[in-house]
Tab-separated table of C-alpha atoms in Angstrom:
chain	number	residue	atom	x	y	z
A	246	MET	CA	63.884	-27.557	-6.433
A	247	THR	CA	65.195	-29.489	-10.973
A	248	GLU	CA	64.468	-33.196	-9.395
A	249	LEU	CA	60.729	-32.500	-7.964
A	250	ILE	CA	59.812	-30.997	-11.499
A	251	LEU	CA	61.826	-33.955	-13.865
A	252	SER	CA	60.074	-36.474	-11.115
A	253	LEU	CA	56.347	-35.091	-11.722
A	254	GLU	CA	56.465	-34.556	-15.546
A	255	GLY	CA	54.610	-36.162	-17.776
A	256	THR	CA	52.647	-38.108	-14.241
A	257	ALA	CA	49.315	-37.999	-13.073
A	258	GLU	CA	50.653	-37.331	-10.062
A	259	GLY	CA	51.922	-34.225	-11.870
A	260	ARG	CA	48.651	-33.823	-13.887
A	261	GLN	CA	46.631	-32.881	-10.662
A	262	ILE	CA	49.917	-30.570	-9.201
A	263	ALA	CA	50.095	-28.551	-12.111
A	264	LEU	CA	45.970	-27.783	-12.163
A	265	TRP	CA	46.276	-26.796	-8.970
A	266	LEU	CA	49.657	-24.935	-9.457
A	267	ALA	CA	47.117	-23.128	-12.619
A	268	LEU	CA	44.921	-22.052	-9.793
A	269	LEU	CA	47.794	-20.585	-7.572
A	270	ALA	CA	48.721	-18.159	-10.528
A	271	ALA	CA	45.055	-17.122	-11.602
A	272	PHE	CA	44.665	-16.280	-7.925
A	273	CYS	CA	48.482	-14.588	-7.613
A	274	HIS	CA	48.182	-12.420	-11.282
A	275	ALA	CA	44.886	-11.391	-10.774
A	276	LEU	CA	46.115	-9.873	-8.047
A	277	MET	CA	49.426	-8.345	-9.546
A	278	SER	CA	46.856	-6.759	-11.996
A	279	ALA	CA	44.944	-5.516	-9.615
A	280	LEU	CA	47.911	-3.750	-7.374
A	281	GLN	CA	49.162	-2.671	-11.574
A	282	LYS	CA	46.067	-0.782	-11.923
A	283	GLY	CA	45.926	0.592	-8.546
A	284	ARG	CA	46.362	3.634	-6.942
A	285	PHE	CA	49.608	4.476	-9.258
A	286	ASP	CA	49.674	4.661	-13.252
A	287	PRO	CA	50.007	1.146	-14.207
A	288	TRP	CA	52.520	1.420	-16.441
A	289	LEU	CA	54.745	3.364	-12.942
A	290	MET	CA	53.846	0.397	-11.361
A	291	ARG	CA	54.892	-2.381	-14.424
A	292	GLY	CA	57.988	-1.550	-13.817
A	293	GLY	CA	58.595	-1.251	-9.693
A	294	MET	CA	56.256	-5.220	-9.843
A	295	ASP	CA	59.616	-5.464	-12.295
A	296	LEU	CA	62.711	-4.632	-11.164
A	297	THR	CA	61.774	-6.800	-7.944
A	298	TYR	CA	61.373	-9.823	-9.450
A	299	GLY	CA	64.446	-9.085	-11.148
A	300	LEU	CA	66.706	-8.399	-7.856
A	301	ILE	CA	64.892	-11.753	-7.097
A	302	ALA	CA	66.731	-13.892	-9.311
A	303	LEU	CA	70.149	-11.969	-9.614
A	304	PRO	CA	71.573	-13.739	-7.205
A	305	LEU	CA	69.841	-16.995	-7.971
A	306	VAL	CA	71.418	-16.185	-11.549
A	307	ILE	CA	75.234	-15.179	-9.923
A	308	PHE	CA	75.211	-18.218	-7.327
A	309	VAL	CA	72.340	-21.090	-7.832
A	310	ALA	CA	71.004	-21.581	-11.668
A	311	PRO	CA	73.479	-22.819	-14.738
A	312	PHE	CA	74.023	-20.778	-17.570
A	313	PRO	CA	71.450	-21.515	-20.332
A	314	ALA	CA	72.922	-23.834	-23.006
A	315	ALA	CA	72.638	-22.620	-26.116
A	316	HIS	CA	69.487	-24.142	-27.918
A	317	LEU	CA	68.177	-22.136	-24.768
A	318	TRP	CA	68.632	-18.066	-25.725
A	319	PRO	CA	66.532	-18.269	-28.476
A	320	PHE	CA	63.582	-19.314	-26.676
A	321	LEU	CA	64.489	-16.812	-23.711
A	322	ILE	CA	65.028	-14.350	-26.198
A	323	GLY	CA	61.807	-15.393	-27.451
A	324	SER	CA	60.087	-14.988	-24.591
A	325	PHE	CA	61.527	-11.792	-22.956
A	326	LEU	CA	59.879	-10.082	-26.906
A	327	LEU	CA	56.155	-12.334	-26.660
A	328	HIS	CA	55.841	-10.682	-22.370
A	329	SER	CA	57.177	-7.724	-23.086
A	330	LEU	CA	54.443	-7.249	-26.561
A	331	PHE	CA	51.946	-8.168	-23.679
A	332	LYS	CA	53.627	-5.562	-20.401
A	333	LEU	CA	52.636	-3.245	-23.645
A	334	ALA	CA	49.202	-4.101	-24.644
A	335	GLN	CA	48.175	-4.668	-21.087
A	336	GLY	CA	49.556	-1.480	-19.957
A	337	ALA	CA	47.618	0.265	-22.687
A	338	ALA	CA	43.997	-1.402	-21.595
A	339	PHE	CA	44.262	-0.513	-17.947
A	340	SER	CA	45.451	2.815	-19.082
A	341	ARG	CA	41.329	2.938	-20.974
A	342	GLY	CA	39.556	1.013	-19.420
A	343	ALA	CA	38.506	-0.676	-15.508
A	344	PHE	CA	40.168	-3.434	-14.480
A	345	THR	CA	37.177	-5.305	-13.622
A	346	VAL	CA	36.434	-4.489	-17.300
A	347	VAL	CA	39.052	-5.379	-19.327
A	348	TYR	CA	40.694	-7.562	-16.748
A	349	PRO	CA	38.590	-10.764	-18.052
A	350	THR	CA	38.375	-9.862	-22.206
A	351	SER	CA	42.449	-10.402	-21.796
A	352	ARG	CA	41.854	-14.018	-19.685
A	353	GLY	CA	39.171	-15.021	-22.449
A	354	THR	CA	40.926	-14.155	-24.897
A	355	GLY	CA	43.511	-16.225	-23.774
A	356	ALA	CA	41.643	-19.696	-23.167
A	357	LEU	CA	40.759	-20.375	-27.139
A	358	VAL	CA	44.167	-19.216	-28.362
A	359	SER	CA	46.294	-21.406	-26.069
A	360	ILE	CA	44.058	-24.906	-26.133
A	361	ALA	CA	44.667	-24.653	-30.149
A	362	LEU	CA	48.346	-23.494	-29.851
A	363	ALA	CA	48.025	-26.182	-27.254
A	364	TRP	CA	47.209	-28.407	-30.283
A	365	VAL	CA	49.405	-26.706	-32.987
A	366	LEU	CA	53.386	-27.335	-30.866
A	367	PHE	CA	52.962	-30.540	-28.455
A	368	GLY	CA	49.473	-32.151	-29.659
A	369	GLU	CA	48.124	-31.731	-26.337
A	370	THR	CA	43.810	-30.982	-26.578
A	371	LEU	CA	40.696	-31.336	-23.781
A	372	ALA	CA	39.140	-34.696	-23.874
A	373	GLY	CA	35.865	-35.716	-24.110
A	374	TRP	CA	33.845	-33.874	-21.158
A	375	GLN	CA	35.924	-31.315	-20.550
A	376	TRP	CA	34.958	-29.282	-23.920
A	377	ALA	CA	32.146	-28.715	-22.174
A	378	GLY	CA	33.775	-27.035	-19.142
A	379	LEU	CA	35.738	-25.380	-21.947
A	380	ALA	CA	31.938	-23.963	-23.612
A	381	LEU	CA	31.041	-22.259	-20.144
A	382	LEU	CA	33.848	-21.303	-19.640
A	383	MET	CA	33.369	-18.974	-23.401
A	384	ALA	CA	29.746	-17.936	-23.070
A	385	GLY	CA	31.079	-17.144	-19.235
A	386	ILE	CA	33.510	-14.644	-20.659
A	387	GLY	CA	31.645	-13.593	-24.540
A	388	GLY	CA	28.529	-12.428	-22.416
A	389	LEU	CA	30.270	-10.985	-19.756
A	390	ALA	CA	32.175	-8.751	-22.944
A	391	LEU	CA	28.652	-8.209	-23.977
A	392	TRP	CA	27.338	-7.381	-21.381
A	393	ASN	CA	30.013	-4.581	-20.146
A	394	LEU	CA	30.159	-2.973	-23.959
A	395	ARG	CA	26.334	-1.888	-23.939
A	396	TYR	CA	25.593	-1.831	-19.681
A	397	VAL	CA	29.054	0.357	-18.778
A	398	THR	CA	29.604	3.898	-18.596
A	399	MET	CA	33.325	4.092	-17.074
A	400	SER	CA	35.640	5.564	-19.071
A	401	ARG	CA	32.763	4.758	-21.514
A	402	GLU	CA	34.648	6.985	-24.171
A	403	THR	CA	38.303	4.607	-23.565
A	404	LEU	CA	35.691	1.291	-24.026
A	405	ALA	CA	36.284	0.371	-27.456
A	406	PRO	CA	39.836	0.410	-27.262
A	407	ALA	CA	40.644	-0.164	-24.158
A	408	LEU	CA	38.709	-4.173	-25.229
A	409	ALA	CA	41.181	-4.352	-27.885
A	410	PHE	CA	43.795	-3.721	-26.230
A	411	ALA	CA	42.221	-6.235	-23.296
A	412	GLY	CA	41.889	-8.795	-26.541
A	413	LEU	CA	45.818	-8.553	-27.613
A	414	THR	CA	46.889	-9.035	-24.901
A	415	GLY	CA	44.477	-11.731	-24.435
A	416	ALA	CA	46.043	-13.121	-26.914
A	417	LEU	CA	50.504	-12.101	-25.835
A	418	VAL	CA	49.410	-14.590	-22.803
A	419	ALA	CA	48.631	-17.166	-24.788
A	420	LEU	CA	51.249	-17.196	-27.108
A	421	TYR	CA	53.885	-16.427	-24.262
A	422	THR	CA	52.046	-19.433	-22.384
A	423	SER	CA	52.854	-21.119	-25.351
A	424	PHE	CA	56.259	-20.698	-25.672
A	425	ASP	CA	57.123	-20.462	-22.143
A	426	ALA	CA	55.673	-23.620	-22.398
A	427	TRP	CA	57.930	-24.945	-25.216
A	428	GLY	CA	61.091	-23.734	-24.041
A	429	LEU	CA	60.892	-24.808	-20.528
A	430	ARG	CA	60.301	-28.580	-21.818
A	431	ALA	CA	63.792	-27.847	-23.844
A	432	SER	CA	65.454	-27.035	-21.223
A	433	GLY	CA	66.197	-30.928	-19.828
A	434	PRO	CA	67.828	-31.153	-17.184
A	435	GLU	CA	67.631	-27.494	-16.079
A	436	PRO	CA	64.370	-25.867	-15.706
A	437	PHE	CA	65.048	-24.746	-13.004
A	438	SER	CA	68.406	-22.290	-14.726
A	439	PHE	CA	65.430	-21.734	-17.218
A	440	ILE	CA	63.391	-19.737	-14.460
A	441	ALA	CA	65.579	-17.951	-13.215
A	442	TRP	CA	67.490	-16.963	-16.148
A	443	PHE	CA	63.478	-15.722	-17.636
A	444	PHE	CA	63.368	-13.880	-14.887
A	445	LEU	CA	66.264	-11.642	-14.659
A	446	LEU	CA	65.331	-10.661	-19.007
A	447	ASP	CA	61.778	-10.055	-18.503
A	448	SER	CA	62.825	-7.722	-15.931
A	449	LEU	CA	65.089	-5.731	-17.532
A	450	LEU	CA	62.535	-3.101	-19.763
A	451	MET	CA	59.773	-2.059	-18.042
A	452	PRO	CA	61.922	-0.675	-15.520
A	453	PHE	CA	63.975	2.101	-18.084
A	454	LEU	CA	60.113	2.913	-19.648
A	455	ALA	CA	59.378	4.250	-15.701
A	456	ARG	CA	62.545	5.707	-14.926
A	457	HIS	CA	61.029	9.128	-15.526
A	458	ARG	CA	57.298	8.250	-14.293
A	459	PHE	CA	59.212	7.429	-10.622
A	460	ARG	CA	61.224	10.502	-10.664
A	461	ALA	CA	58.299	12.722	-10.982
A	462	LEU	CA	56.574	10.744	-8.447
A	463	PRO	CA	55.508	12.512	-4.992
A	464	ARG	CA	57.521	11.889	-1.745
A	465	ALA	CA	55.382	11.421	-0.232
A	466	ASP	CA	53.914	7.932	-3.042
A	467	LEU	CA	57.405	6.453	-2.258
A	468	ARG	CA	56.803	4.574	0.222
A	469	PRO	CA	53.012	3.029	-0.290
A	470	MET	CA	54.265	2.665	-4.467
A	471	VAL	CA	57.618	1.464	-3.175
A	472	LEU	CA	55.869	-1.190	-0.690
A	473	ARG	CA	52.576	-2.168	-3.227
A	474	ALA	CA	56.035	-2.886	-6.506
A	475	ILE	CA	57.960	-5.485	-4.233
A	476	ALA	CA	54.153	-7.130	-3.247
A	477	GLY	CA	53.396	-7.074	-7.271
A	478	GLY	CA	56.395	-8.660	-8.034
A	479	VAL	CA	57.168	-10.806	-5.196
A	480	THR	CA	53.488	-11.882	-6.551
A	481	ALA	CA	54.520	-11.920	-9.843
A	482	TRP	CA	57.430	-14.994	-8.773
A	483	ILE	CA	54.446	-17.295	-7.451
A	484	SER	CA	52.145	-16.196	-10.713
A	485	PHE	CA	54.769	-16.293	-13.780
A	486	GLY	CA	55.927	-19.437	-11.867
A	487	SER	CA	53.876	-21.465	-11.226
A	488	ILE	CA	52.349	-21.903	-14.097
A	489	LEU	CA	55.375	-22.146	-15.743
A	490	ILE	CA	56.255	-25.325	-13.082
A	491	ALA	CA	52.914	-26.238	-13.932
A	492	THR	CA	52.996	-26.179	-18.252
A	493	ARG	CA	56.168	-28.237	-17.805
A	494	ILE	CA	54.732	-32.183	-15.795
A	495	GLY	CA	50.737	-31.048	-16.759
A	496	ASN	CA	48.500	-29.797	-19.728
A	497	LEU	CA	49.429	-26.644	-21.265
A	498	ALA	CA	45.547	-26.431	-22.160
A	499	GLU	CA	44.159	-28.124	-19.377
A	500	ALA	CA	46.217	-25.921	-16.886
A	501	ALA	CA	45.562	-22.747	-19.604
A	502	VAL	CA	42.285	-22.834	-19.470
A	503	VAL	CA	41.982	-23.680	-15.127
A	504	ARG	CA	44.243	-20.241	-15.028
A	505	GLU	CA	41.284	-18.453	-16.794
A	506	THR	CA	39.227	-18.354	-12.889
A	507	ALA	CA	41.866	-15.114	-12.370
A	508	THR	CA	38.723	-13.698	-14.109
A	509	VAL	CA	36.523	-14.547	-11.153
A	510	PHE	CA	39.310	-13.482	-9.015
A	511	ALA	CA	39.333	-10.236	-10.608
A	512	ALA	CA	35.777	-9.092	-9.486
A	513	LEU	CA	36.790	-9.616	-5.744
A	514	LEU	CA	39.969	-7.961	-6.327
A	515	GLY	CA	38.721	-5.413	-8.075
A	516	TRP	CA	36.433	-4.198	-5.264
A	517	LEU	CA	38.372	-4.994	-2.631
A	518	ILE	CA	41.399	-3.257	-3.462
A	519	LEU	CA	39.384	-0.603	-6.478
A	520	GLY	CA	36.527	-0.056	-4.947
A	521	GLU	CA	34.672	-1.541	-9.063
A	522	ARG	CA	31.837	-3.008	-7.897
A	523	SER	CA	29.938	-5.195	-10.662
A	524	ARG	CA	26.322	-6.056	-10.775
A	525	PRO	CA	24.830	-9.395	-10.314
A	526	GLN	CA	25.263	-9.766	-13.959
A	527	GLN	CA	28.463	-9.529	-14.052
A	528	ILE	CA	28.409	-11.789	-10.857
A	529	ALA	CA	27.075	-13.899	-12.554
A	530	LEU	CA	28.211	-14.344	-15.589
A	531	MET	CA	32.551	-14.658	-13.809
A	532	GLY	CA	30.177	-17.333	-12.166
A	533	LEU	CA	29.834	-19.171	-14.507
A	534	ILE	CA	33.411	-18.489	-16.600
A	535	ALA	CA	34.850	-20.237	-13.007
A	536	LEU	CA	31.790	-23.136	-13.511
A	537	GLY	CA	33.692	-24.409	-16.980
A	538	ALA	CA	37.511	-24.089	-15.361
A	539	ILE	CA	36.835	-25.878	-12.616
A	540	GLY	CA	34.640	-28.105	-15.329
A	541	VAL	CA	37.635	-29.076	-17.283
A	542	LYS	CA	39.256	-29.811	-14.529
A	543	LEU	CA	37.259	-31.616	-13.070
A	544	PHE	CA	37.109	-34.260	-16.195
A	545	ALA	CA	39.863	-34.034	-16.189
A	546	THR	CA	40.645	-35.886	-13.310
A	547	ALA	CA	37.535	-38.293	-14.162
A	548	SER	CA	39.986	-39.050	-17.346
């Protein structure tokens, strides 16, 4: 795995693979979030998911991944803190608003912040017609947020704070994506070690915070909750692992924007898993988001 990542870094092939990895990350992140928002308490589900991917990381850390070099610990600790803040903000948003309302807002906020951070930290930016794709994407996200504020009736009394927490969630997504990319690039020839240790450390907080909720879970709900938590934890590995690798071998700004197709996947999964049906106007705006993200990828291919 390490040799493959290093061989693709900085190549045209690596840039294209990174964009497909970002699409995979988008779908998996939407699926993981839908599972968290679903039948059970989102705080409880997040704790179960984190416990799952921590247990997956544990044998890798013990038997496979080298111990991180000293200069990587500030990145690992910083990632832990940023991801912890993200989970707290996301849990607050999911507790107050419908999935198909708060999730698109959080994803859209992260796109612009990610691009700005990619420029500041790595000197990366979009080029030429990619900006047109970004404009479509942001128009769709902004229009969707305004439509939700005007017409959504579900959880109306908590809609404003839900959207505020969703915006904070998106900003934290951008921060941790850029910071994780910085740390992964600083890992040099040991990117897999950084990824394995990241997952282990990232799994420590939420199971601890959710322990009392788990004890209060009715016995009849234990098996379905555990099964969903395992599915979410495996999906989280794929989602975060894919975007981490994408930001190492490709362009951070491009990967961050393409990942915003998660908004469209969220509309489908919100209907299939949560029974939240989107209106035609919402679907059209989500389609605009997807069109913009696809435009970023296609124009990257042409450049």
